[in-house]
mmCIF file of C-alpha atoms in Angstrom:
data_model
loop_
_atom_site.group_PDB
_atom_site.id
_atom_site.type_symbol
_atom_site.label_atom_id
_atom_site.label_comp_id
_atom_site.label_asym_id
_atom_site.label_seq_id
_atom_site.Cartn_x
_atom_site.Cartn_y
_atom_site.Cartn_z
ATOM 1 C CA MET A 1 25.594 38.657 79.564
ATOM 2 C CA SER A 2 27.476 40.446 76.953
ATOM 3 C CA PHE A 3 26.070 43.599 74.946
ATOM 4 C CA ILE A 4 27.992 44.485 72.150
ATOM 5 C CA LEU A 5 26.913 48.268 70.369
ATOM 6 C CA MET A 6 27.354 49.155 66.583
ATOM 7 C CA GLN A 7 29.683 51.983 66.401
ATOM 8 C CA GLN A 8 26.640 54.149 65.104
ATOM 9 C CA GLU A 9 24.656 53.294 67.825
ATOM 10 C CA ALA A 10 27.433 54.230 70.641
ATOM 11 C CA ASP A 11 27.890 57.487 68.830
ATOM 12 C CA ALA A 12 24.280 58.150 69.013
ATOM 13 C CA LEU A 13 23.827 57.667 72.566
ATOM 14 C CA LEU A 14 26.672 59.591 73.408
ATOM 15 C CA SER A 15 25.297 62.562 71.432
ATOM 16 C CA ILE A 16 21.824 62.437 72.272
ATOM 17 C CA GLU A 17 20.797 64.857 75.206
ATOM 18 C CA LYS A 18 20.545 63.645 78.555
ATOM 19 C CA HIS A 19 18.940 65.075 81.710
ATOM 20 C CA TYR A 20 18.812 64.463 85.405
ATOM 21 C CA THR A 21 15.170 64.286 86.120
ATOM 22 C CA GLY A 22 15.343 63.967 90.214
ATOM 23 C CA THR A 23 15.112 66.486 92.722
ATOM 24 C CA GLU A 24 18.115 65.194 94.773
ATOM 25 C CA SER A 25 21.621 66.846 95.165
ATOM 26 C CA PHE A 26 24.466 64.801 95.352
ATOM 27 C CA THR A 27 27.983 65.133 97.272
ATOM 28 C CA PHE A 28 30.885 64.916 95.573
ATOM 29 C CA PRO A 29 32.568 61.677 96.934
ATOM 30 C CA SER A 30 35.201 61.556 99.420
ATOM 31 C CA LEU A 31 38.170 59.524 99.126
ATOM 32 C CA GLY A 32 37.573 56.076 97.935
ATOM 33 C CA GLY A 33 34.123 57.037 97.628
ATOM 34 C CA ALA A 34 31.738 56.580 94.247
ATOM 35 C CA LEU A 35 28.660 58.062 93.138
ATOM 36 C CA ARG A 36 25.918 56.909 90.348
ATOM 37 C CA ILE A 37 23.550 59.392 89.123
ATOM 38 C CA PRO A 38 20.792 58.185 87.028
ATOM 39 C CA LEU A 39 20.068 60.168 83.626
ATOM 40 C CA HIS A 40 17.562 60.010 80.964
ATOM 41 C CA SER A 41 17.074 61.013 77.337
ATOM 42 C CA LEU A 42 14.520 63.738 76.787
ATOM 43 C CA ALA A 43 11.634 61.221 75.867
ATOM 44 C CA MET A 44 12.909 58.808 78.785
ATOM 45 C CA ARG A 45 13.622 55.922 76.278
ATOM 46 C CA GLU A 46 17.177 55.501 77.251
ATOM 47 C CA GLU A 47 18.654 55.312 80.556
ATOM 48 C CA PHE A 48 22.181 56.455 81.380
ATOM 49 C CA ASN A 49 24.435 56.564 84.586
ATOM 50 C CA LEU A 50 27.017 59.087 85.237
ATOM 51 C CA ASP A 51 29.609 57.804 87.612
ATOM 52 C CA ILE A 52 32.037 59.523 89.705
ATOM 53 C CA THR A 53 34.755 57.506 91.603
ATOM 54 C CA ARG A 54 37.381 58.687 93.773
ATOM 55 C CA GLY A 55 40.883 56.892 94.762
ATOM 56 C CA ARG A 56 41.338 55.809 97.920
ATOM 57 C CA ILE A 57 45.002 57.226 98.650
ATOM 58 C CA GLU A 58 45.863 59.690 95.763
ATOM 59 C CA LEU A 59 43.602 62.602 96.161
ATOM 60 C CA LYS A 60 43.947 63.703 92.512
ATOM 61 C CA LYS A 61 43.001 60.255 91.291
ATOM 62 C CA ASN A 62 39.310 60.453 89.912
ATOM 63 C CA THR A 63 37.212 58.830 87.165
ATOM 64 C CA PHE A 64 33.933 60.139 85.423
ATOM 65 C CA GLN A 65 32.096 57.960 83.149
ATOM 66 C CA LEU A 66 28.647 57.910 81.273
ATOM 67 C CA ARG A 67 27.367 54.315 80.950
ATOM 68 C CA ALA A 68 24.419 53.183 78.888
ATOM 69 C CA HIS A 69 22.318 49.844 78.886
ATOM 70 C CA ARG A 70 23.555 49.840 82.553
ATOM 71 C CA ALA A 71 27.236 48.183 81.733
ATOM 72 C CA ILE A 72 28.476 50.067 78.390
ATOM 73 C CA VAL A 73 30.706 52.651 79.131
ATOM 74 C CA LEU A 74 30.356 55.295 76.385
ATOM 75 C CA ALA A 75 33.130 57.712 77.767
ATOM 76 C CA ARG A 76 35.286 57.922 80.605
ATOM 77 C CA ILE A 77 37.904 60.240 81.885
ATOM 78 C CA ASP A 78 40.699 59.210 84.140
ATOM 79 C CA ILE A 79 42.605 61.598 86.180
ATOM 80 C CA GLY A 80 45.470 61.309 88.154
ATOM 81 C CA GLY A 81 46.250 57.736 87.814
ATOM 82 C CA ALA A 82 48.650 55.334 86.117
ATOM 83 C CA PRO A 83 49.113 55.732 82.096
ATOM 84 C CA HIS A 84 46.929 53.403 79.911
ATOM 85 C CA ARG A 85 48.373 51.170 77.517
ATOM 86 C CA ASN A 86 46.010 50.690 74.644
ATOM 87 C CA PRO A 87 45.813 47.606 72.474
ATOM 88 C CA ASP A 88 48.202 48.607 70.006
ATOM 89 C CA GLY A 89 50.916 48.942 72.777
ATOM 90 C CA GLU A 90 50.975 53.025 72.795
ATOM 91 C CA GLU A 91 50.859 54.240 76.218
ATOM 92 C CA MET A 92 48.597 57.204 77.058
ATOM 93 C CA PRO A 93 49.275 59.324 80.364
ATOM 94 C CA CYS A 94 46.586 60.857 82.581
ATOM 95 C CA PRO A 95 44.594 62.484 82.224
ATOM 96 C CA HIS A 96 42.900 60.635 79.093
ATOM 97 C CA LEU A 97 39.536 60.171 77.695
ATOM 98 C CA HIS A 98 38.232 56.512 76.823
ATOM 99 C CA VAL A 99 35.580 56.429 74.122
ATOM 100 C CA TYR A 100 33.585 53.583 72.966
ATOM 101 C CA ARG A 101 34.908 51.704 70.133
ATOM 102 C CA GLU A 102 33.040 48.881 68.445
ATOM 103 C CA GLY A 103 34.663 45.769 69.467
ATOM 104 C CA HIS A 104 37.021 47.168 71.974
ATOM 105 C CA GLY A 105 34.290 48.838 74.256
ATOM 106 C CA ASP A 106 36.534 51.358 76.280
ATOM 107 C CA LYS A 107 39.760 49.807 75.772
ATOM 108 C CA TRP A 108 41.309 52.708 73.809
ATOM 109 C CA ALA A 109 42.372 56.064 75.557
ATOM 110 C CA ILE A 110 43.305 59.271 73.664
ATOM 111 C CA PRO A 111 44.611 62.643 74.971
ATOM 112 C CA LEU A 112 41.941 64.779 76.501
ATOM 113 C CA PRO A 113 40.501 66.909 73.482
ATOM 114 C CA ASN A 114 40.813 70.839 73.511
ATOM 115 C CA GLN A 115 37.238 71.247 74.625
ATOM 116 C CA PHE A 116 38.539 70.448 78.294
ATOM 117 C CA SER A 117 40.338 73.603 79.232
ATOM 118 C CA ASN A 118 42.038 72.849 82.218
ATOM 119 C CA SER A 119 43.500 69.272 82.986
ATOM 120 C CA THR A 120 44.419 70.079 86.372
ATOM 121 C CA ASN A 121 40.995 71.353 87.807
ATOM 122 C CA THR A 122 39.011 68.472 88.530
ATOM 123 C CA TRP A 123 35.995 70.443 89.349
ATOM 124 C CA GLN A 124 35.977 71.857 85.933
ATOM 125 C CA ILE A 125 36.880 68.602 84.028
ATOM 126 C CA LEU A 126 33.788 67.018 85.795
ATOM 127 C CA HIS A 127 31.416 69.612 84.250
ATOM 128 C CA GLU A 128 33.194 69.809 81.026
ATOM 129 C CA PHE A 129 32.641 66.109 80.865
ATOM 130 C CA MET A 130 29.103 66.314 81.325
ATOM 131 C CA ASP A 131 29.048 68.957 78.412
ATOM 132 C CA TYR A 132 31.032 66.081 76.168
ATOM 133 C CA CYS A 133 28.181 63.664 77.121
ATOM 134 C CA ALA A 134 25.551 66.090 76.240
ATOM 135 C CA VAL A 135 24.148 66.296 79.788
ATOM 136 C CA ILE A 136 21.730 69.490 79.430
ATOM 137 C CA THR A 137 19.842 69.093 82.729
ATOM 138 C CA LYS A 138 22.648 68.744 85.080
ATOM 139 C CA PRO A 139 22.363 67.187 88.889
ATOM 140 C CA ILE A 140 23.426 69.525 91.627
ATOM 141 C CA ILE A 141 26.596 68.068 92.790
ATOM 142 C CA LEU A 142 28.264 69.797 96.040
ATOM 143 C CA GLN A 143 31.734 70.100 96.207
ATOM 144 C CA GLU A 144 33.333 69.347 99.725
ATOM 145 C CA LEU A 145 36.302 71.172 101.217
ATOM 146 C CA PHE A 146 39.526 69.810 99.915
ATOM 147 C CA THR A 147 37.722 67.863 97.008
#
């Protein structure tokens, strides 16, 4: 099933305040691991997933993404991976940010905006990504040694 959002709806979903309402804490995934954290709007009308994925071999390869409606990527940061080629042929080196575009989904990438202060600190980028995605009540994510 394919579900396409209008750009106005995608922008609203990205900017709506999101909250982690559970009590569980999480451990940042080890190499090759992944983590899915459920988030909700304040009125519990909208459900989101914060996904954290680690590369299997490359220690610095990480992906952080926010999904709505189970499968629609609203925003995604790729760190330490290969460059991304946009539909117009422009190549975007890592790290870069994908933001939903109507008719294209998450196929376009841009350089990290200035609000991401340190593109070499994965832990800091994760927290700034949650801020970018309007995650107000953040989950507790424990950082392992060598993460």
